[in-house]
Tab-separated table of N, CA and C in Angstrom:
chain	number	residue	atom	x	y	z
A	1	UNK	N	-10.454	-14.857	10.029
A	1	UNK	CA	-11.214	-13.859	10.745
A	1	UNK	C	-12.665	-13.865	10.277
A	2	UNK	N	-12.890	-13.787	8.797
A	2	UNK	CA	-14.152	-14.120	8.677
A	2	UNK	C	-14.765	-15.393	8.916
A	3	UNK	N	-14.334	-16.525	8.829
A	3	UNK	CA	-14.920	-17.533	9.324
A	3	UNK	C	-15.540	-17.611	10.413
A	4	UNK	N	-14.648	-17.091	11.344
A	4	UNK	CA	-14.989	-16.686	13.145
A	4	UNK	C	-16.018	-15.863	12.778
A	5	UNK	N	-16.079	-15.068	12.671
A	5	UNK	CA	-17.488	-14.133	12.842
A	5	UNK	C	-18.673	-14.996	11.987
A	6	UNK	N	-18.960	-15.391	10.510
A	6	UNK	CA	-19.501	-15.806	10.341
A	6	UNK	C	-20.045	-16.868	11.423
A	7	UNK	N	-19.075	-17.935	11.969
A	7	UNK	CA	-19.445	-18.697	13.179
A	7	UNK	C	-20.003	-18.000	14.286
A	8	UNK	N	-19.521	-16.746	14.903
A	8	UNK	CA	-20.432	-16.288	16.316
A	8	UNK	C	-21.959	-15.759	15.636
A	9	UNK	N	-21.397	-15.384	14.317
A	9	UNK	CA	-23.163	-14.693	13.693
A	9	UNK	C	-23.994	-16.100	13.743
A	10	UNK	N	-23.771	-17.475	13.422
A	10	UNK	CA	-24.822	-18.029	13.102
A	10	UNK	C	-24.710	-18.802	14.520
A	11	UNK	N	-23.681	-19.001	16.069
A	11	UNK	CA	-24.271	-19.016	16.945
A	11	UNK	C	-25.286	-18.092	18.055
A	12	UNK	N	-24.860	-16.897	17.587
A	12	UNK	CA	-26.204	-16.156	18.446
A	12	UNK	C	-24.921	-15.227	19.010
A	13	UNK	N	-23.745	-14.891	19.063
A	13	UNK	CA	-22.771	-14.568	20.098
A	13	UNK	C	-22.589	-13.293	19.333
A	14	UNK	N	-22.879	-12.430	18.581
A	14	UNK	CA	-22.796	-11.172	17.742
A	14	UNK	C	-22.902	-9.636	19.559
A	15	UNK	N	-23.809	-10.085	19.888
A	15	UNK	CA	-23.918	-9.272	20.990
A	15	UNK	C	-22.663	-9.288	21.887
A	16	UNK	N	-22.109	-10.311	22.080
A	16	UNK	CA	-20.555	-10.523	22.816
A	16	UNK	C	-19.695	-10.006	22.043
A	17	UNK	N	-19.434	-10.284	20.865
A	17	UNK	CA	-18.644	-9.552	19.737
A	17	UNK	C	-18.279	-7.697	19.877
A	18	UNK	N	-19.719	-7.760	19.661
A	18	UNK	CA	-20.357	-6.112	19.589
A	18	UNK	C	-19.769	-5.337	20.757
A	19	UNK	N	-19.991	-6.561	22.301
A	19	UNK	CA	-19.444	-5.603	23.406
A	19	UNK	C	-18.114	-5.512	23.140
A	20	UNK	N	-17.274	-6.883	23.158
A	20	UNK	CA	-15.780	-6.165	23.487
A	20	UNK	C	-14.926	-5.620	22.153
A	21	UNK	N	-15.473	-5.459	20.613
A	21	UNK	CA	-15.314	-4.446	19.954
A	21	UNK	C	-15.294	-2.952	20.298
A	22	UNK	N	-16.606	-2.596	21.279
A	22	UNK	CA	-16.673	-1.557	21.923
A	22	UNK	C	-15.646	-1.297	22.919
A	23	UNK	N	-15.561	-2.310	23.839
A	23	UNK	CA	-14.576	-2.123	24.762
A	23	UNK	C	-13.088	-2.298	24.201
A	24	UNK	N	-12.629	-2.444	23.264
A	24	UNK	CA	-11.270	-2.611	22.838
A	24	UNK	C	-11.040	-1.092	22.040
A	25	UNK	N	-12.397	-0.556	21.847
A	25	UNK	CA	-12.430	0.898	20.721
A	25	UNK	C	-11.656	1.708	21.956
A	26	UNK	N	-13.022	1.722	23.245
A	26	UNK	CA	-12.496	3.098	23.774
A	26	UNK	C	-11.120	2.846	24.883
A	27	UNK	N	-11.064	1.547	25.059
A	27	UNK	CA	-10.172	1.329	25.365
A	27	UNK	C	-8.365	1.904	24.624
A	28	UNK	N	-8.424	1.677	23.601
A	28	UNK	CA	-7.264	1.933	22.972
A	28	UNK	C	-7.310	3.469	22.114
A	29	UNK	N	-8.595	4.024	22.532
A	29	UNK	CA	-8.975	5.208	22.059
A	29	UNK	C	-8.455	6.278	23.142
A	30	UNK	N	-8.507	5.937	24.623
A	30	UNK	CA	-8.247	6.231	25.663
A	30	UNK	C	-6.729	5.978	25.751
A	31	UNK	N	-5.973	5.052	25.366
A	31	UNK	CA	-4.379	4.755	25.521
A	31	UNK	C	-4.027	6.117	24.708
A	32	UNK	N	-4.337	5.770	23.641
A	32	UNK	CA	-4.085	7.104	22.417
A	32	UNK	C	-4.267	8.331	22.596
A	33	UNK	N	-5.619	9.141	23.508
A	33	UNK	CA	-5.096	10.392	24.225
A	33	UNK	C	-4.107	10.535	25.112
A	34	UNK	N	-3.979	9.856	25.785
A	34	UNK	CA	-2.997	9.819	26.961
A	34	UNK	C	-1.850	9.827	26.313
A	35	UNK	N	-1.344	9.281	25.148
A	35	UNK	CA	0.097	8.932	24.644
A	35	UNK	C	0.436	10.138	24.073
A	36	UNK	N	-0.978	10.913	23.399
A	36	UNK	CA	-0.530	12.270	22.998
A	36	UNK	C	-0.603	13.469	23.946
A	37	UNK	N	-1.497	13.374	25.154
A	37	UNK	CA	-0.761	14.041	26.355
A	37	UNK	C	0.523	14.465	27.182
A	38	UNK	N	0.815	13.096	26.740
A	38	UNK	CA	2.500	12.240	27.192
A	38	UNK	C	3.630	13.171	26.361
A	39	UNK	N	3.315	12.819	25.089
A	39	UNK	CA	4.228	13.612	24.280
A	39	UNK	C	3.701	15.603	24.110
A	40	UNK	N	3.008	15.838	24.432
A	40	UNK	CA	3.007	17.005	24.412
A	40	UNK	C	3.711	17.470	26.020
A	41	UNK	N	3.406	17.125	26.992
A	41	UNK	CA	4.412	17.429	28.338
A	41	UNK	C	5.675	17.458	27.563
A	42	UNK	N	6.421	15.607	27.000
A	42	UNK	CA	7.423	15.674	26.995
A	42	UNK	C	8.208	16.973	26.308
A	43	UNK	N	7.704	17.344	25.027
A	43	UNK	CA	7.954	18.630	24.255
A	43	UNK	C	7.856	19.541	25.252
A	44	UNK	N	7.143	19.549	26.093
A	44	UNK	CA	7.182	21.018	26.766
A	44	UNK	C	8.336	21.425	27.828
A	45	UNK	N	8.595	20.078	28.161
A	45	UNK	CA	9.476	19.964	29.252
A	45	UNK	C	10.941	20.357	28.439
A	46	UNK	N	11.257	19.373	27.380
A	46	UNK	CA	11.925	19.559	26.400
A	46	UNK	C	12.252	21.081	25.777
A	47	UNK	N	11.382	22.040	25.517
A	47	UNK	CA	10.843	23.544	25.032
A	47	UNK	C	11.887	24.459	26.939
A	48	UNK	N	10.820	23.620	27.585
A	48	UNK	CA	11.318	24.491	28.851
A	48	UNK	C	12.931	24.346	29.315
A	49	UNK	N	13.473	23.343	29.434
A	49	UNK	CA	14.745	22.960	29.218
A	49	UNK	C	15.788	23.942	28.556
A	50	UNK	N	15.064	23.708	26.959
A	50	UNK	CA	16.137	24.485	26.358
A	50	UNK	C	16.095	25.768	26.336
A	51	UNK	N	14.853	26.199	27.027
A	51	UNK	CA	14.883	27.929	26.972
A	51	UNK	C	15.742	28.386	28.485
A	52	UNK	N	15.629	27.158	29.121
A	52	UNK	CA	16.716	27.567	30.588
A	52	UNK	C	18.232	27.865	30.169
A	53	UNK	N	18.520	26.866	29.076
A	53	UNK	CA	20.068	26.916	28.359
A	53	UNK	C	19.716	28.083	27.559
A	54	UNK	N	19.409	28.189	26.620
A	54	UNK	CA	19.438	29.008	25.207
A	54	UNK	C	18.663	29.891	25.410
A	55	UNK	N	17.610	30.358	26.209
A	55	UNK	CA	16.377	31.757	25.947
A	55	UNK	C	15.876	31.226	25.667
A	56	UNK	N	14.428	32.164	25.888
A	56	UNK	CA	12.925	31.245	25.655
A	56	UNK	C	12.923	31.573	23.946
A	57	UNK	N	13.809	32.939	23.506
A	57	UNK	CA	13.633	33.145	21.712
A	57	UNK	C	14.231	32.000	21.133
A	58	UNK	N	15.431	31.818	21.311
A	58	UNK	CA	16.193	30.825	20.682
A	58	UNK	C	15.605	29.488	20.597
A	59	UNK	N	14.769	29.052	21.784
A	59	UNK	CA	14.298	27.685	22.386
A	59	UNK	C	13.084	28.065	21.187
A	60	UNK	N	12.220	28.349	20.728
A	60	UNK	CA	11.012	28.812	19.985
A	60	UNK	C	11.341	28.998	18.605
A	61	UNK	N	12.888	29.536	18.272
A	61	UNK	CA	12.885	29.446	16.756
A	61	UNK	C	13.423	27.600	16.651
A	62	UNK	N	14.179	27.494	17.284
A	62	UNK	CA	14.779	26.039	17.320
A	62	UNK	C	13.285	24.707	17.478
A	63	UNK	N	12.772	24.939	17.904
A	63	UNK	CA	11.249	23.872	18.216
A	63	UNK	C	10.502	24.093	16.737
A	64	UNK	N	10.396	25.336	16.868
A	64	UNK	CA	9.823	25.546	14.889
A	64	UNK	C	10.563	25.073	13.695
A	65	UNK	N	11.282	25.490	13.869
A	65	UNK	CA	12.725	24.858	12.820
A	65	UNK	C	12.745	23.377	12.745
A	66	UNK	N	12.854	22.860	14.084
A	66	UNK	CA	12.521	21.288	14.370
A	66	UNK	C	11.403	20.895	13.372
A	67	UNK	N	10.178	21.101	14.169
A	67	UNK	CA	8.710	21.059	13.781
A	67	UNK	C	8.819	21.047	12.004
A	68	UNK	N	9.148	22.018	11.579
A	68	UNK	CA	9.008	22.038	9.945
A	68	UNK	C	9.839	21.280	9.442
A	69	UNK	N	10.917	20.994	10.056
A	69	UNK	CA	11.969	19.488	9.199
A	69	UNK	C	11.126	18.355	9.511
A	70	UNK	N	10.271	17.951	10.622
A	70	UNK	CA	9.473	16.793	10.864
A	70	UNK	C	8.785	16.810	9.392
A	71	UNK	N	7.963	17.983	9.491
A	71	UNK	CA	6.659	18.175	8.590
A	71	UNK	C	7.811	17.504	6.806
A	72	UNK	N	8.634	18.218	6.696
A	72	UNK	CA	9.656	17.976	5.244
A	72	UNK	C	9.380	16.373	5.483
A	73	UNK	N	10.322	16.052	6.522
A	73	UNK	CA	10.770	14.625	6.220
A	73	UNK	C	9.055	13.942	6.077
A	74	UNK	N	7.840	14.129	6.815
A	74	UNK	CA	7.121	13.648	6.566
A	74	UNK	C	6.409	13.505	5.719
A	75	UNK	N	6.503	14.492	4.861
A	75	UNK	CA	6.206	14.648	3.042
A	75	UNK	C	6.850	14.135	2.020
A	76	UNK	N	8.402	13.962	2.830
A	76	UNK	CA	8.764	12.846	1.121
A	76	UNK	C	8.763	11.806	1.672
A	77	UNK	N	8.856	11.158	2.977
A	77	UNK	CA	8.606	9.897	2.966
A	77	UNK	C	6.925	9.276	2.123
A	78	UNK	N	6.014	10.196	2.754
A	78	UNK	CA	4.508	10.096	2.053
A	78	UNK	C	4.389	9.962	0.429
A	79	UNK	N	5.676	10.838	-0.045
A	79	UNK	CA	5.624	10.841	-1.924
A	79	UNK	C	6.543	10.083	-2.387
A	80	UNK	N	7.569	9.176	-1.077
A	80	UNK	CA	8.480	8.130	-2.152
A	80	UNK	C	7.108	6.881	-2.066
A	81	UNK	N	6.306	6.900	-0.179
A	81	UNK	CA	5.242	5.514	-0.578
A	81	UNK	C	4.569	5.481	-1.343
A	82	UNK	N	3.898	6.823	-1.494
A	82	UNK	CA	2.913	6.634	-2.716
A	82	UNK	C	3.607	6.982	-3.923
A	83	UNK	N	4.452	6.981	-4.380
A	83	UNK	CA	5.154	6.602	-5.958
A	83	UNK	C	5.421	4.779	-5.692
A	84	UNK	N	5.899	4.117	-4.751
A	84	UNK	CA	6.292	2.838	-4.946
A	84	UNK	C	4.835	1.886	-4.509
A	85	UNK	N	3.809	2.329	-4.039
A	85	UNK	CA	2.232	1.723	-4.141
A	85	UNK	C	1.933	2.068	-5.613
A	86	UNK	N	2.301	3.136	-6.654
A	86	UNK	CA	1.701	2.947	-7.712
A	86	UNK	C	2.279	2.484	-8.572
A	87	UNK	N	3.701	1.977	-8.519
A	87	UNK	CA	4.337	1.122	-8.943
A	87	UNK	C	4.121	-0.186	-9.098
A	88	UNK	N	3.817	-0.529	-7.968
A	88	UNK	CA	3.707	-2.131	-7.469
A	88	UNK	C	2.169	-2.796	-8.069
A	89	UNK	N	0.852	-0.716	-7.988
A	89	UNK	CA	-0.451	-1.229	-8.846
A	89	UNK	C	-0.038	-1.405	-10.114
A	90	UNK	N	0.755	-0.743	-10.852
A	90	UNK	CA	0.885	-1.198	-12.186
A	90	UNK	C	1.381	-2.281	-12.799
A	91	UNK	N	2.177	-3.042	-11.686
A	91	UNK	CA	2.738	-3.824	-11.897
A	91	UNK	C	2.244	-5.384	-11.608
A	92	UNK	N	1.210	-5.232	-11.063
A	92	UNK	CA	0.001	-6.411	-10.153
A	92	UNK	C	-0.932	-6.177	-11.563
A	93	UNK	N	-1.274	-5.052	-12.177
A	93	UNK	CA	-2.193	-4.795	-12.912
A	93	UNK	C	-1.451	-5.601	-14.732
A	94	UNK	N	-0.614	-4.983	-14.578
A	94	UNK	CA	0.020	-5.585	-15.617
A	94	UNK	C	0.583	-7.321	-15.534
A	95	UNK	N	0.592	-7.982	-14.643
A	95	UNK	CA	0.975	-9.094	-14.593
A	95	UNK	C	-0.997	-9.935	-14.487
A	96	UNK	N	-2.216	-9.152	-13.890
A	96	UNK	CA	-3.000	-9.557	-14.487
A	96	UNK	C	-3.796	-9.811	-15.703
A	97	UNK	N	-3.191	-8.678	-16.612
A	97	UNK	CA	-3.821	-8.655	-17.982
A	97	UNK	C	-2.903	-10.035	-19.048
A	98	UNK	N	-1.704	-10.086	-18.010
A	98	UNK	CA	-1.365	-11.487	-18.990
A	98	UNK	C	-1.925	-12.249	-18.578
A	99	UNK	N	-1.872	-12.583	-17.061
A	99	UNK	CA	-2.774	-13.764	-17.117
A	99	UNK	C	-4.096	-14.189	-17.605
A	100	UNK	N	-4.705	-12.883	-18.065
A	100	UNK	CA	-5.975	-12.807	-18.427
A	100	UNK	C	-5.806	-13.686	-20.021
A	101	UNK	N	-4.849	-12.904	-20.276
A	101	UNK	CA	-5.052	-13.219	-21.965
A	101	UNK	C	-4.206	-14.868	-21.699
A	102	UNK	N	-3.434	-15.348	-21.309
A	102	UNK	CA	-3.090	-16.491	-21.587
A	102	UNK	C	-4.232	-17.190	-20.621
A	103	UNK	N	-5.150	-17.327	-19.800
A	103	UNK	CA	-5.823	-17.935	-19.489
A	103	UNK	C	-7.076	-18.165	-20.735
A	104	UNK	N	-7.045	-16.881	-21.237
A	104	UNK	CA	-8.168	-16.740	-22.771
A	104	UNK	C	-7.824	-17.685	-23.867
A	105	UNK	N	-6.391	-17.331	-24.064
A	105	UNK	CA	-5.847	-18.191	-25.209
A	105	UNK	C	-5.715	-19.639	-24.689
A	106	UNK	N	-5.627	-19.956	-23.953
A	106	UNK	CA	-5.139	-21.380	-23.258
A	106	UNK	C	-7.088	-22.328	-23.202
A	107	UNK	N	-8.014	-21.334	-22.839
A	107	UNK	CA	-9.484	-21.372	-23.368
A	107	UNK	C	-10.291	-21.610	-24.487
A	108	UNK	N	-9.268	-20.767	-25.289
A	108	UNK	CA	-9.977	-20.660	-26.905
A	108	UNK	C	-9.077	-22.302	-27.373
A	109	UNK	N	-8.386	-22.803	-26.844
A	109	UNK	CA	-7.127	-23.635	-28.005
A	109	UNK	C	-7.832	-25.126	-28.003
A	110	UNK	N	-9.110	-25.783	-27.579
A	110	UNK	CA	-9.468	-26.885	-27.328
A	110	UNK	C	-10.617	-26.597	-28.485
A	111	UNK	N	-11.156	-25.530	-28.481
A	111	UNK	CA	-12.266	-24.852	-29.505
A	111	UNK	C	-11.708	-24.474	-31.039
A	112	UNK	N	-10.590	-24.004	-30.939
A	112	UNK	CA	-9.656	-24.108	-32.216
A	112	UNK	C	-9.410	-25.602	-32.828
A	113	UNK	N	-8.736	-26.516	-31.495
A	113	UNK	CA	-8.623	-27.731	-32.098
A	113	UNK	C	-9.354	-28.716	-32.912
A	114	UNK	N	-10.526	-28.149	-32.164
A	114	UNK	CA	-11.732	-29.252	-32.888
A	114	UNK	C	-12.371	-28.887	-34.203
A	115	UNK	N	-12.084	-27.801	-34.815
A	115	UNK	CA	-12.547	-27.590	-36.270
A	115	UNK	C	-11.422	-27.631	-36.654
A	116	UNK	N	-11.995	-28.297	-38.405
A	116	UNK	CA	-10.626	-28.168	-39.561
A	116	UNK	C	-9.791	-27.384	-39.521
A	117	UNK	N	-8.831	-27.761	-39.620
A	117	UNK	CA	-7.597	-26.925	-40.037
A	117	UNK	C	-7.356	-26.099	-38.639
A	118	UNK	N	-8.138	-26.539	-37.870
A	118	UNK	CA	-7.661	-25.824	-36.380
A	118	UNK	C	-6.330	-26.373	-35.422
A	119	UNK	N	-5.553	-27.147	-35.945
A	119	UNK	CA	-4.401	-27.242	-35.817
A	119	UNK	C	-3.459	-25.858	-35.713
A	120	UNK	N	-3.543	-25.526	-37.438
A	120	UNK	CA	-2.586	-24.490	-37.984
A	120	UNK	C	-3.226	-23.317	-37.069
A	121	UNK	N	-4.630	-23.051	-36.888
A	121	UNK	CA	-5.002	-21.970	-36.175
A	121	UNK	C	-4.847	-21.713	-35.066
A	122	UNK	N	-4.178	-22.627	-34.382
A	122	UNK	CA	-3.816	-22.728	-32.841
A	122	UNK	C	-2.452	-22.129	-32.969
A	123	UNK	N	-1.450	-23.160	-34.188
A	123	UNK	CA	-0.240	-22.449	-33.808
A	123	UNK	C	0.098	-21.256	-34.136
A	124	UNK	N	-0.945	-20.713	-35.551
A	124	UNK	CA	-1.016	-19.347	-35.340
A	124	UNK	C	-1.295	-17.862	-34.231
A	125	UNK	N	-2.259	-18.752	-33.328
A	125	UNK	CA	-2.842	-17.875	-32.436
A	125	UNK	C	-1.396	-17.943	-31.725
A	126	UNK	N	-1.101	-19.181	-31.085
A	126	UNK	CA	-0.001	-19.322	-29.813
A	126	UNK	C	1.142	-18.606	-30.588
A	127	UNK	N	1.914	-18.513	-32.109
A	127	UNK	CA	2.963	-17.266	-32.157
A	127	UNK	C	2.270	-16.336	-32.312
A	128	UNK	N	1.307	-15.904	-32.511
A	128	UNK	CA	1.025	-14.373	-32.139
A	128	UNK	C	1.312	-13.970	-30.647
A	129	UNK	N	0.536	-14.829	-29.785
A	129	UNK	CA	0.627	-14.372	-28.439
A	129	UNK	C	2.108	-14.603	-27.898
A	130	UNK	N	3.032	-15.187	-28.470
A	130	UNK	CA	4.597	-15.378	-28.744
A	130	UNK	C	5.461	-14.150	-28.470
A	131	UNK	N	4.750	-13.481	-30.063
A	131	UNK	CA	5.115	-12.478	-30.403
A	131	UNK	C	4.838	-11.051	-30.310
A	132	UNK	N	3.629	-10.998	-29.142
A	132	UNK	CA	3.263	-9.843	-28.224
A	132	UNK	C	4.189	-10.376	-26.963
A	133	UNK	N	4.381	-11.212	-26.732
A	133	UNK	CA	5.122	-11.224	-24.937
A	133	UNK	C	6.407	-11.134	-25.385
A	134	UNK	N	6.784	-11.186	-26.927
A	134	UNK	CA	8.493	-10.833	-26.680
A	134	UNK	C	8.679	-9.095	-27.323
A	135	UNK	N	7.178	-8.594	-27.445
A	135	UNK	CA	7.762	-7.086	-28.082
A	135	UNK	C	6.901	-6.514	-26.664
A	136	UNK	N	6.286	-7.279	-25.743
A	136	UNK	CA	6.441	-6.899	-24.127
A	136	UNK	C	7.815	-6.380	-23.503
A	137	UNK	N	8.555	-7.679	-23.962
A	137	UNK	CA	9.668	-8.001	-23.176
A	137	UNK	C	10.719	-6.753	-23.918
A	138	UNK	N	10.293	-6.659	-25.196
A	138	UNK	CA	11.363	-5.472	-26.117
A	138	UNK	C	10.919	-4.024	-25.285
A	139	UNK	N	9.725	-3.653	-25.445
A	139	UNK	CA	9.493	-2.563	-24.736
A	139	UNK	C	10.225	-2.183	-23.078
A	140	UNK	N	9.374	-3.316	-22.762
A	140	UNK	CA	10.110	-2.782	-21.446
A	140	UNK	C	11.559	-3.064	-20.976
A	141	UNK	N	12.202	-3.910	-21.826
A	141	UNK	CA	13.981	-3.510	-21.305
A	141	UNK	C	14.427	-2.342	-22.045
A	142	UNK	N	13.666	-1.561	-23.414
A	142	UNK	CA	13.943	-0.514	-23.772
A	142	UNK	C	13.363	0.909	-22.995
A	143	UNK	N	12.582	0.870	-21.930
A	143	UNK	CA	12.162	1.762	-21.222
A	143	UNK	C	12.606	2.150	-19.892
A	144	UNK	N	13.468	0.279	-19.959
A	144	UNK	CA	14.488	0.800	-18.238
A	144	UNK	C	16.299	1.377	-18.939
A	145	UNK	N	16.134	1.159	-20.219
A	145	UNK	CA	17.551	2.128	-20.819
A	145	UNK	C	17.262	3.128	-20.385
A	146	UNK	N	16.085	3.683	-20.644
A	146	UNK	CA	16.326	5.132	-20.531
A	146	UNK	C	16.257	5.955	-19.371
């Protein structure tokens, strides 16, 4: 997608762009009142219906009653997504900080090699970083025990 635009920007075609962006806005801006027109009849028709069966009281506590179980269900669906989006950031976030550090250490180990005794200092560094990814690995199977 960006390529394409970059391409109509550096042929001159941004003004063609520009129009049927516009025309696709109010276009589907216009579908979208109408759809909520649509559904407000249908409710009404729906409302009028059941007040022919049940009374217009009964038909009015029953549409409210409705209405506020929508509103429920639409609040924990909203707080299970956003608990499992901040899951998934911590978990993108945490799988970058390793890569960070083993891309670091994997950086530093050619610079270790080449001074004295930078042998032993490599394999020191590499079990340290050993021995943080297995008290990683300790932590977190001890945090899904619980």
């Amino acid at each position: 997608m960006l390529a394409r635009l970059l391409t109509l920007l550096t042929t001159g075609e941004v003004s063609i762009l520009k129009r049927r962006i516009m025309v696709s806005s109010i276009a589907y801006g216009l579908a979208g009142i109408f759809a909520i027109f649509g559904l407000v009849f249908l409710v009404m028709a729906g409302f009028m219906w059941t007040a022919e069966q049940i009374g217009p009281m009964a038909a009015a506590i029953y549409f409210g009653i409705g209405f506020f179980a929508l509103v429920v269900v639409t609040l924990i669906v909203l707080r299970i997504a956003s608990a499992m989006m901040r899951r998934a950031q911590r978990r993108k976030l945490a799988a970058d900080r390793n890569m960070v550090a083993g891309a670091s250490a994997m950086a530093m180990l050619p610079t270790l090699m080449s001074k004295k005794g930078g042998f032993s200092a490599a394999l020191v560094t590499m079990a340290g970083f050993a021995g943080y990814m297995a008290w990683r690995e300790y932590e977190r199977r001890s945090h899904n025990r619980r």
